[in-house]
Coordinates of C-alpha atoms and ligand atoms in Angstrom, one line a residue:
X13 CA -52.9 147.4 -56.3
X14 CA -53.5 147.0 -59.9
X15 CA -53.6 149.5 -61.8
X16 CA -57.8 150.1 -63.3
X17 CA -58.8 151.0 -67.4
X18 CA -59.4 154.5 -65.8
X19 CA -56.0 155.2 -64.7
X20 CA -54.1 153.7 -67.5
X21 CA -56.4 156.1 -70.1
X22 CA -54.8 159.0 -67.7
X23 CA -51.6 157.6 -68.2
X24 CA -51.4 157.3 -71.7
X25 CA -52.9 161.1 -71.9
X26 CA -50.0 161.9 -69.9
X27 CA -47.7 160.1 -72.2
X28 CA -49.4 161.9 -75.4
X29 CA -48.6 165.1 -73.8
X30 CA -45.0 164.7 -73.0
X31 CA -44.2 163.4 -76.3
X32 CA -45.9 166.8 -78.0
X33 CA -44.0 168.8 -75.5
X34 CA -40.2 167.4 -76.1
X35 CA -39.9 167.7 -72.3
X36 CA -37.1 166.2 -70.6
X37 CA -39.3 162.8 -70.2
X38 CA -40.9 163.4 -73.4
X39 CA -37.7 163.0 -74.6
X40 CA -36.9 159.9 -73.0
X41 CA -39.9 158.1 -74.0
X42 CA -39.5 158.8 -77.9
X43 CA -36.1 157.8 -77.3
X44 CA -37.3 154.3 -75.9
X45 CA -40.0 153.5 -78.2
X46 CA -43.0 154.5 -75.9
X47 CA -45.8 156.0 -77.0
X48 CA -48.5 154.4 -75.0
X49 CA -49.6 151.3 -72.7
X50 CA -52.2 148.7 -73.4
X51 CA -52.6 146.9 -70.1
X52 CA -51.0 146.7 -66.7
X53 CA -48.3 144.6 -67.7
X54 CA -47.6 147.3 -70.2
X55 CA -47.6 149.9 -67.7
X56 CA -45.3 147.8 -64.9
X57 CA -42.7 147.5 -67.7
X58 CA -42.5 151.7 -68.0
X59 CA -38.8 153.0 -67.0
X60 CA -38.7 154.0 -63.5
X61 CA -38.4 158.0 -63.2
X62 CA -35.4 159.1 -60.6
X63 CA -34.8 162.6 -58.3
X64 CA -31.0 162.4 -60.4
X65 CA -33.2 163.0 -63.8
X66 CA -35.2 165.8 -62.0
X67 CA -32.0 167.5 -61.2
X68 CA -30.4 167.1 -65.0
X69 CA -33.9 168.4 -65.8
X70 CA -32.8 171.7 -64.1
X71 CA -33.9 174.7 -64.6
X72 CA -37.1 174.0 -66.4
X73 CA -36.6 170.5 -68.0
X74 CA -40.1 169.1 -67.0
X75 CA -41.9 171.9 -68.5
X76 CA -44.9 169.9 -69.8
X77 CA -47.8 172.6 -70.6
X78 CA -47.0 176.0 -73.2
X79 CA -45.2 178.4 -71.4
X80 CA -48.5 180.8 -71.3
X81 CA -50.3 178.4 -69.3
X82 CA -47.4 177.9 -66.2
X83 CA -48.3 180.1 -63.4
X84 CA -45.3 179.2 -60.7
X85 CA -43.3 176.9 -59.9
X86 CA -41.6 175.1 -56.9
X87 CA -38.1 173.3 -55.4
X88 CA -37.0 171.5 -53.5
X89 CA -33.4 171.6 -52.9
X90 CA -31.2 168.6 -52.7
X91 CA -28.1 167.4 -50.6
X92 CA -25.7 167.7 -54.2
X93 CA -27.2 171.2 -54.3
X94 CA -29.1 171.2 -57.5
X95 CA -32.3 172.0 -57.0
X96 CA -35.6 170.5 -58.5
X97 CA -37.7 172.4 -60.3
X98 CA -41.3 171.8 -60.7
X99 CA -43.6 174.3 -62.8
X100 CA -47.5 174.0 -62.0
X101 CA -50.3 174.9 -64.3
X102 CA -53.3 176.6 -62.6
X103 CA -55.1 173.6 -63.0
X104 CA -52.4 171.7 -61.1
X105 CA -52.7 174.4 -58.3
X106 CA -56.0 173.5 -58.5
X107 CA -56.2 170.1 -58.5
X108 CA -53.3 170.3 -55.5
X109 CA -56.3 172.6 -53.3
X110 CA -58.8 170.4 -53.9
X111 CA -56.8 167.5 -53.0
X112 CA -55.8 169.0 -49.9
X113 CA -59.1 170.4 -49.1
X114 CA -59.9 166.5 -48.8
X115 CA -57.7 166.1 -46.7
X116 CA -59.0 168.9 -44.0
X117 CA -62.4 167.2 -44.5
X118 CA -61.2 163.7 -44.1
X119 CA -59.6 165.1 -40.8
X120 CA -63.5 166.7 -40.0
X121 CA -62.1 170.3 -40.7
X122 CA -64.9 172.4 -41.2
X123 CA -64.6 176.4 -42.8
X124 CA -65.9 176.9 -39.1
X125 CA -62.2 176.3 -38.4
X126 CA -59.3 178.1 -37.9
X127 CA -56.3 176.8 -39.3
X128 CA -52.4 177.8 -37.8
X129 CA -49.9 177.3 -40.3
X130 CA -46.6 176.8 -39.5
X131 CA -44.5 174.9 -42.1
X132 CA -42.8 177.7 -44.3
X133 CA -43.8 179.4 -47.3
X134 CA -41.6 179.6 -50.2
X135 CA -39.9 177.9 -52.9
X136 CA -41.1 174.6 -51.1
X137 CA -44.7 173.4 -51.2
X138 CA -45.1 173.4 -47.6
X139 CA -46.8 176.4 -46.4
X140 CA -48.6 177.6 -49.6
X141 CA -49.8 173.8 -49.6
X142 CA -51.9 174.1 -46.5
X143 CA -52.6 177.6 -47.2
X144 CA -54.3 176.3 -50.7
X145 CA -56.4 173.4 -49.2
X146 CA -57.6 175.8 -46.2
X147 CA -58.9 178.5 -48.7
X148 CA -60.2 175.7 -50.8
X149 CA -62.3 174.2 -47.4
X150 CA -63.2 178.0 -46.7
X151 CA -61.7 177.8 -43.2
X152 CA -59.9 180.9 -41.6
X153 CA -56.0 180.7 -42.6
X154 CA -53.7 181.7 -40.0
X155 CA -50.6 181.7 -42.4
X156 CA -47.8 181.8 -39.2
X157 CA -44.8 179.9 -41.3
X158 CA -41.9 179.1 -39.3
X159 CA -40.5 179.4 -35.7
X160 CA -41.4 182.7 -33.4
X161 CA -43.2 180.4 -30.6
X162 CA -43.8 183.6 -28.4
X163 CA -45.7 185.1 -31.8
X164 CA -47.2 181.4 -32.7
X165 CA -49.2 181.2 -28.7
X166 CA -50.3 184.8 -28.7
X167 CA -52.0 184.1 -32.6
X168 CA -53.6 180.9 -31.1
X169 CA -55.1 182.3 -28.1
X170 CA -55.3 185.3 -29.3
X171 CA -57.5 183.7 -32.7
X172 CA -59.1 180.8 -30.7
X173 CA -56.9 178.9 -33.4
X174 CA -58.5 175.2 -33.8
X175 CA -56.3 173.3 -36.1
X176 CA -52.2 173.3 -35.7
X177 CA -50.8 172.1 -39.1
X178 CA -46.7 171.4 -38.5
X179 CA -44.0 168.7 -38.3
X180 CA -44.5 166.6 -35.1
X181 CA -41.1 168.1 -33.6
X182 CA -42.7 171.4 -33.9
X183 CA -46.1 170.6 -32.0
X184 CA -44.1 168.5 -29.3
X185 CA -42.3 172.0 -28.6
X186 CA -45.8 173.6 -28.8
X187 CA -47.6 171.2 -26.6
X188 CA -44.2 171.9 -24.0
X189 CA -44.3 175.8 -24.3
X190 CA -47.6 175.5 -24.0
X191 CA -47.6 173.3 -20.7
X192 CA -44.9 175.5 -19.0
X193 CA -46.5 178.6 -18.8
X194 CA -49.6 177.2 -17.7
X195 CA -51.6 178.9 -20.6
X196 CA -53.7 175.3 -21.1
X197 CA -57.0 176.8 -20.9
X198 CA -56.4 179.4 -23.0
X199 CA -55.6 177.1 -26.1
X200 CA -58.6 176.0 -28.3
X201 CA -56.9 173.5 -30.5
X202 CA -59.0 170.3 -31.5
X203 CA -57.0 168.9 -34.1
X204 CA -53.4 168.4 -35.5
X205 CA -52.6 167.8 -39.1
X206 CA -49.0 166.6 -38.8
X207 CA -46.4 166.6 -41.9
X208 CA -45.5 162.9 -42.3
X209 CA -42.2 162.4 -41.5
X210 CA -41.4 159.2 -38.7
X211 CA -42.5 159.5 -35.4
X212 CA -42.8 157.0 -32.4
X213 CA -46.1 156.2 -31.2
X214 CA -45.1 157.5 -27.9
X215 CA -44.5 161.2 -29.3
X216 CA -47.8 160.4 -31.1
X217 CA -50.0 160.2 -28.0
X218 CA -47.3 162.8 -26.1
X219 CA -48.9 165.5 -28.2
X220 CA -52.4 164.2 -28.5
X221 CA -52.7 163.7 -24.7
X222 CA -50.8 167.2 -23.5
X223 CA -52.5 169.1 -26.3
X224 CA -55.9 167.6 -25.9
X225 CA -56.5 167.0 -29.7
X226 CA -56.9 164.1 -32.6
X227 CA -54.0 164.3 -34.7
X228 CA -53.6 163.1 -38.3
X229 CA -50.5 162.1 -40.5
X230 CA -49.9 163.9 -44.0
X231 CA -48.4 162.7 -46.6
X232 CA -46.6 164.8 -49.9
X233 CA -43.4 165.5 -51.7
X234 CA -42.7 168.9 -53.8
X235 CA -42.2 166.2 -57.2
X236 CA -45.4 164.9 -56.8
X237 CA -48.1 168.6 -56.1
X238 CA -46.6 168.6 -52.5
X239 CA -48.4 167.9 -49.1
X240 CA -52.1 166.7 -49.6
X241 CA -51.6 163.5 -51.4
X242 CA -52.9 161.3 -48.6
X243 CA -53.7 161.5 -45.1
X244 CA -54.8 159.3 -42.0
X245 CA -58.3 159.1 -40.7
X246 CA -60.4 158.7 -37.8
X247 CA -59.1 155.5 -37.1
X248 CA -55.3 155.9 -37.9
X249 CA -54.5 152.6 -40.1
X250 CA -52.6 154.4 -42.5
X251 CA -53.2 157.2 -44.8
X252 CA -55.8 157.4 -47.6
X253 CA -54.7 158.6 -50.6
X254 CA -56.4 160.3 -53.7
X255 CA -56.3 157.6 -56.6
X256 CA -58.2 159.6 -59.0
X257 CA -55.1 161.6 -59.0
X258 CA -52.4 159.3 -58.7
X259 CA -51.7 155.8 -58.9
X260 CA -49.3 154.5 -56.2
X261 CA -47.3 151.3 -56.6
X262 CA -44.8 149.6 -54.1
X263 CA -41.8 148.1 -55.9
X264 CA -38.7 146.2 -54.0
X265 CA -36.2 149.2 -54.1
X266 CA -33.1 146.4 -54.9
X267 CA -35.2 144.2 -58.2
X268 CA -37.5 147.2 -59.1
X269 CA -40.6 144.6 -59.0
X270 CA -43.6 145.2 -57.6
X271 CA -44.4 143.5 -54.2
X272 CA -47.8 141.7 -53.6
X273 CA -50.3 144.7 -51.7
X274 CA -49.5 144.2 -47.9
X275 CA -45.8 144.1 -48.4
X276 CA -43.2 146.6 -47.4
X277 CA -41.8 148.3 -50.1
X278 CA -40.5 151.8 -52.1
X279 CA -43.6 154.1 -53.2
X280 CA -43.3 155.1 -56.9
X281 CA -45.7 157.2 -57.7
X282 CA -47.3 158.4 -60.9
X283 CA -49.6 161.3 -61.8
X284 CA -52.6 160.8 -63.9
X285 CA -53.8 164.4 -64.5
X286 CA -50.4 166.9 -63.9
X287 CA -49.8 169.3 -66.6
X288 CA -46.6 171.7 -65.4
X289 CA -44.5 168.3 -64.8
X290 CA -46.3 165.0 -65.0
X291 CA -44.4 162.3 -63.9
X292 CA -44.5 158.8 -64.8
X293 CA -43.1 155.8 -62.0
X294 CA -41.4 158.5 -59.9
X295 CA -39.4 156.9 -57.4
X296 CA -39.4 158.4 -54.1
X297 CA -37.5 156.3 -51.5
X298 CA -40.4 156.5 -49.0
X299 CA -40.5 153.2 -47.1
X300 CA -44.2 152.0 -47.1
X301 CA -46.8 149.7 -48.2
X302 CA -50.3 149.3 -49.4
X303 CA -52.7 148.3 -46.8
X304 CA -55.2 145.5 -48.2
X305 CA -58.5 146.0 -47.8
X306 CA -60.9 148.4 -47.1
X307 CA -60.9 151.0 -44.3
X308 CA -63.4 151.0 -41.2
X309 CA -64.6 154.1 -42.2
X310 CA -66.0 153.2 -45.5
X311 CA -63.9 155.9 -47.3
X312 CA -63.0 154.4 -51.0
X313 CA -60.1 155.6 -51.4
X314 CA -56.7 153.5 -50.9
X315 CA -54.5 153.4 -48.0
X316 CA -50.5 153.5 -47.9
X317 CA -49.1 152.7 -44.9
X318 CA -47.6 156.0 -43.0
X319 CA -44.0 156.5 -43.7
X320 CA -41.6 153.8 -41.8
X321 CA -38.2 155.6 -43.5
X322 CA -36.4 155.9 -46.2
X323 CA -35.4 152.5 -48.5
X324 CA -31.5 153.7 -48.1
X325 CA -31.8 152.1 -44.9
X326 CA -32.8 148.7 -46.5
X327 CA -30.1 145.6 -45.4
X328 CA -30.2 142.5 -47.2
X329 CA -29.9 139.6 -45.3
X330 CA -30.1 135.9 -45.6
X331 CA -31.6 137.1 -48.9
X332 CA -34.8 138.8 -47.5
X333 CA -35.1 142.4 -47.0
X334 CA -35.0 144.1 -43.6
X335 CA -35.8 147.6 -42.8
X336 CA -34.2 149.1 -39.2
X337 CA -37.9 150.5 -38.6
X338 CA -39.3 146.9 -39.0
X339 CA -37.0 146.0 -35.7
X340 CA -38.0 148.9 -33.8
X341 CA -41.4 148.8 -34.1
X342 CA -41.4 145.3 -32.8
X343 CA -38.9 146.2 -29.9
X344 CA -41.1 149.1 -28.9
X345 CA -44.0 146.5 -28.0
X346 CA -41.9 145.6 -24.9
X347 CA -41.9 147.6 -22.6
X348 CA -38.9 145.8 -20.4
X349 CA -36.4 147.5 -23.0
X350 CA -35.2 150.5 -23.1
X351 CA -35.1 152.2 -26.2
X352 CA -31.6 152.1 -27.3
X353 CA -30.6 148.9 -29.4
X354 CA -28.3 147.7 -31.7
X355 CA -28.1 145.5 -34.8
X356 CA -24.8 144.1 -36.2
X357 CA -25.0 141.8 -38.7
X358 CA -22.2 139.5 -39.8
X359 CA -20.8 136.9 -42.0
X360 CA -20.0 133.8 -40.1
X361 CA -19.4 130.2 -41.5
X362 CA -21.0 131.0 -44.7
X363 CA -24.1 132.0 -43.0
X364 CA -25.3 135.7 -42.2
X365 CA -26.2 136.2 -38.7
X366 CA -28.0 138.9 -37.4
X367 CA -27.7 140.0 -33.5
X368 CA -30.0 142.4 -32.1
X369 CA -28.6 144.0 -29.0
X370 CA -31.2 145.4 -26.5
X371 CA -31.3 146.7 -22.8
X372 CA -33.2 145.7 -19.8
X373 CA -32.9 146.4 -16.0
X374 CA -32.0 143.9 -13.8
X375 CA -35.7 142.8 -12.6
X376 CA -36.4 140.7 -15.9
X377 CA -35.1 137.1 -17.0
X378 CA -33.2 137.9 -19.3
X379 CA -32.9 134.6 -21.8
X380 CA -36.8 134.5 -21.5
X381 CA -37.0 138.1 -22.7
X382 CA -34.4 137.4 -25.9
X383 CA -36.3 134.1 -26.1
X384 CA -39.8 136.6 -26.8
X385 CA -38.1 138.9 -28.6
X386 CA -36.7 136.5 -31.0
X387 CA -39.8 134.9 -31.6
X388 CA -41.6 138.3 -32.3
X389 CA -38.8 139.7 -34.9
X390 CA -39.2 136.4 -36.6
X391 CA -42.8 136.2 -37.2
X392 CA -42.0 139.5 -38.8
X393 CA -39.2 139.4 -40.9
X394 CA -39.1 135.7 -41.2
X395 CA -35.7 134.3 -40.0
X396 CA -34.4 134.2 -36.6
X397 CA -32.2 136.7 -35.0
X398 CA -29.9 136.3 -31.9
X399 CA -31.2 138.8 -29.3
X400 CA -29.0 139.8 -26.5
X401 CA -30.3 141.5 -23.4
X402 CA -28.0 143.4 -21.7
X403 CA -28.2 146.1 -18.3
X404 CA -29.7 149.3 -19.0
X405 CA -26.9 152.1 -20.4
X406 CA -24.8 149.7 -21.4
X407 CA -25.4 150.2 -25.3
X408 CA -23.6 153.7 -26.8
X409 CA -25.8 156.3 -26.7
X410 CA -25.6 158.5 -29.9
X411 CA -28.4 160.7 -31.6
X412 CA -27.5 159.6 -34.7
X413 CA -29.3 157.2 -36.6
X414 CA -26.9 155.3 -38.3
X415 CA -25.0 153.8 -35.4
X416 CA -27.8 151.7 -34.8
X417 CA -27.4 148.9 -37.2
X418 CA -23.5 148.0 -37.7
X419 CA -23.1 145.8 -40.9
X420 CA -20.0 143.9 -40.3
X421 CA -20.2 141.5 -43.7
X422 CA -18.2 143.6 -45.8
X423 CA -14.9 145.1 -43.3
Ligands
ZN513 ZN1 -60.3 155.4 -43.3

């Protein structure tokens, strides 16, 4: 999606104000030259921004607006152990509530309801996040955090709680409790507004069917405000996100180009109006795309695609680029297989070759099977694969990602 006259004015505002502040990316800028874009071919050519420079940015790095006018800040905490550090500006806390408050209304969360919040509060965005958007709406906040189930289902039947806000793991355990001590009609929840992190279709309607309620995917990461920045709708075609306040592109994670609208890709993100810590082509490793077109329910604003992973997982093979979730999403349309599976992809005779390991019972043919299998994964990642069935529980069973896809081009 190209960027519009509007947003690039935000951006080079943005750029203005990191210059004046000799912030860590005000910094970098001078250093390269930049001091503002005329067009979009300008813009695409802007260096990417990275998590690593957030961390060398540590404690307070980003710190974009005058001390005086920062009134918190949050982190997220990485794997290497230095944190990230974001400082907001009570506009940005602002402009974080009101996009979130969209987000309740584009879920039709009223201030009639009453909203459970169980992510946590803290350093991270999570809790307060919800908390913000819900006070914002002017609906009842039931600010739970974390864990306590026992406490969690005596709050909700106790407060005729109508909106769950949590990860989906978290509302699967819910929606279980809730069925095994037979306290059903006692639970008044109508919707769920469900952190967007990957989950199966088949947890997806799990929840929705044992809980009785609409759920909705959102979308947010502590660089960029936190959760809020998009979320699904009534129809569920992916999430709309708030382009007044950011501009999302989707490059190819290994070239850094941008990929046509439709395409899978990385999201980099960039905010047009943050103050505490704008950032400029952020990079955040989310595995999406834009959807083309406009949504069935007339809403303007742009969809991304809900999250399919992370672009670590990306393998490169006969030169196009596969993603593990692309495979599984098409494997999960059968419902012969089981749904373990393998991919190993190897180098033989100068060509690669990738087989895709699956399991069936005994009842199915299984050459015509691979035969519909192979046909499907092709029309979606555009080459071929060699698709073995074989019996049910003979493929390892692990809980670990990883063992999935076995790359055997490089032992
Ligand atoms: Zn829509």
């Amino acid at each position: 999606m190209k960027i519009s006259q509007t947003q690039l004015d935000l951006v080079n505002n943005r750029i203005q104000a990191l210059l004046k502040a000799d912030s860590f990316y005000g910094k970098k800028l001078a250093a390269a030259g930049i001091d503002h874009v005329e067009t979009a071919e300008d813009f695409a050519k802007l260096p990417f921004s990275e998590k690593k420079d957030l961390r060398d940015a540590y404690p307070l790095g980003l710190m974009t607006a005058p001390e005086e006018e920062i009134v918190r800040i949050h982190s997220s905490s990485g794997t290497t152990g230095t944190p990230v550090i974001i400082p907001y500006t009570q506009k940005d806390v602002d402009d974080w509530g009101e996009m979130f408050k969209r987000c309740y209304e584009v879920a039709g969360i009223t201030n009639m309801d009453r909203i459970q919040i169980t992510p946590g509060y803290g350093l991270w965005t999570a809790g307060i996040g919800f908390q913000n958007g819900c006070e914002k709406l002017g609906a009842m906040a039931v600010p739970m955090g974390p864990g306590n189930t026992e406490k969690q289902l005596e709050m909700m039947q106790a407060l005729k709680t109508t909106v769950i806000c949590s990860t989906s793991s978290y509302a699967l355990l819910l929606a279980e409790e809730i069925e095994k001590r037979g306290i059903k009609e006692n639970i008044h929840l109508k919707k769920g507004v469900i952190g967007s992190e990957r989950w199966s279709d088949k947890m997806r309607e799990n929840i929705a069917n044992s809980l009785g309620i609409e759920l909705y995917d959102i979308y947010g990461l502590t660089e960029i405000y936190g959760p809020g920045i998009g979320i699904s709708c009534e129809y569920n075609e992916g999430m709309h996100y708030w382009d007044d306040y950011l501009y999302i592109e989707v490059i190819d994670p290994k070239t850094g180009e941008n990929v046509p609208d439709g395409e899978l890709g990385e999201l980099v993100i960039t905010t047009l109006v943050k103050e505490g810590a704008p950032l400029i082509r952020y990079r955040t490793h989310d595995l999406s795309r834009i959807i083309p077109g406009k949504c069935k329910c007339g809403r303007c604003y742009p969809r991304i695609d809900v999250i399919m992973g992370r672009t670590d997982d990306m393998m490169k093979i006969k030169g196009v680029n596969v993603f593990p979730s692309q495979i599984e999403e098409v494997l999960g349309k059968f419902d012969e297989i089981s749904s373990e599976y393998q991919i190993r992809i190897s180098h033989l005779e100068g060509k690669d070759t990738m087989r895709i390991y699956v399991e069936s019972t005994g009842d199915v043919d299984f050459a015509s099977l691979s035969k519909r299998i192979a046909e499907k994964v092709k029309s979606k990642i555009g080459f071929t694969p060699i698709v073995k069935v074989v019996e049910v529980g003979v493929l390892p069973r692990s809980t670990k990602k990883t063992a999935r896809v076995i790359d055997e081009r490089f032992d």
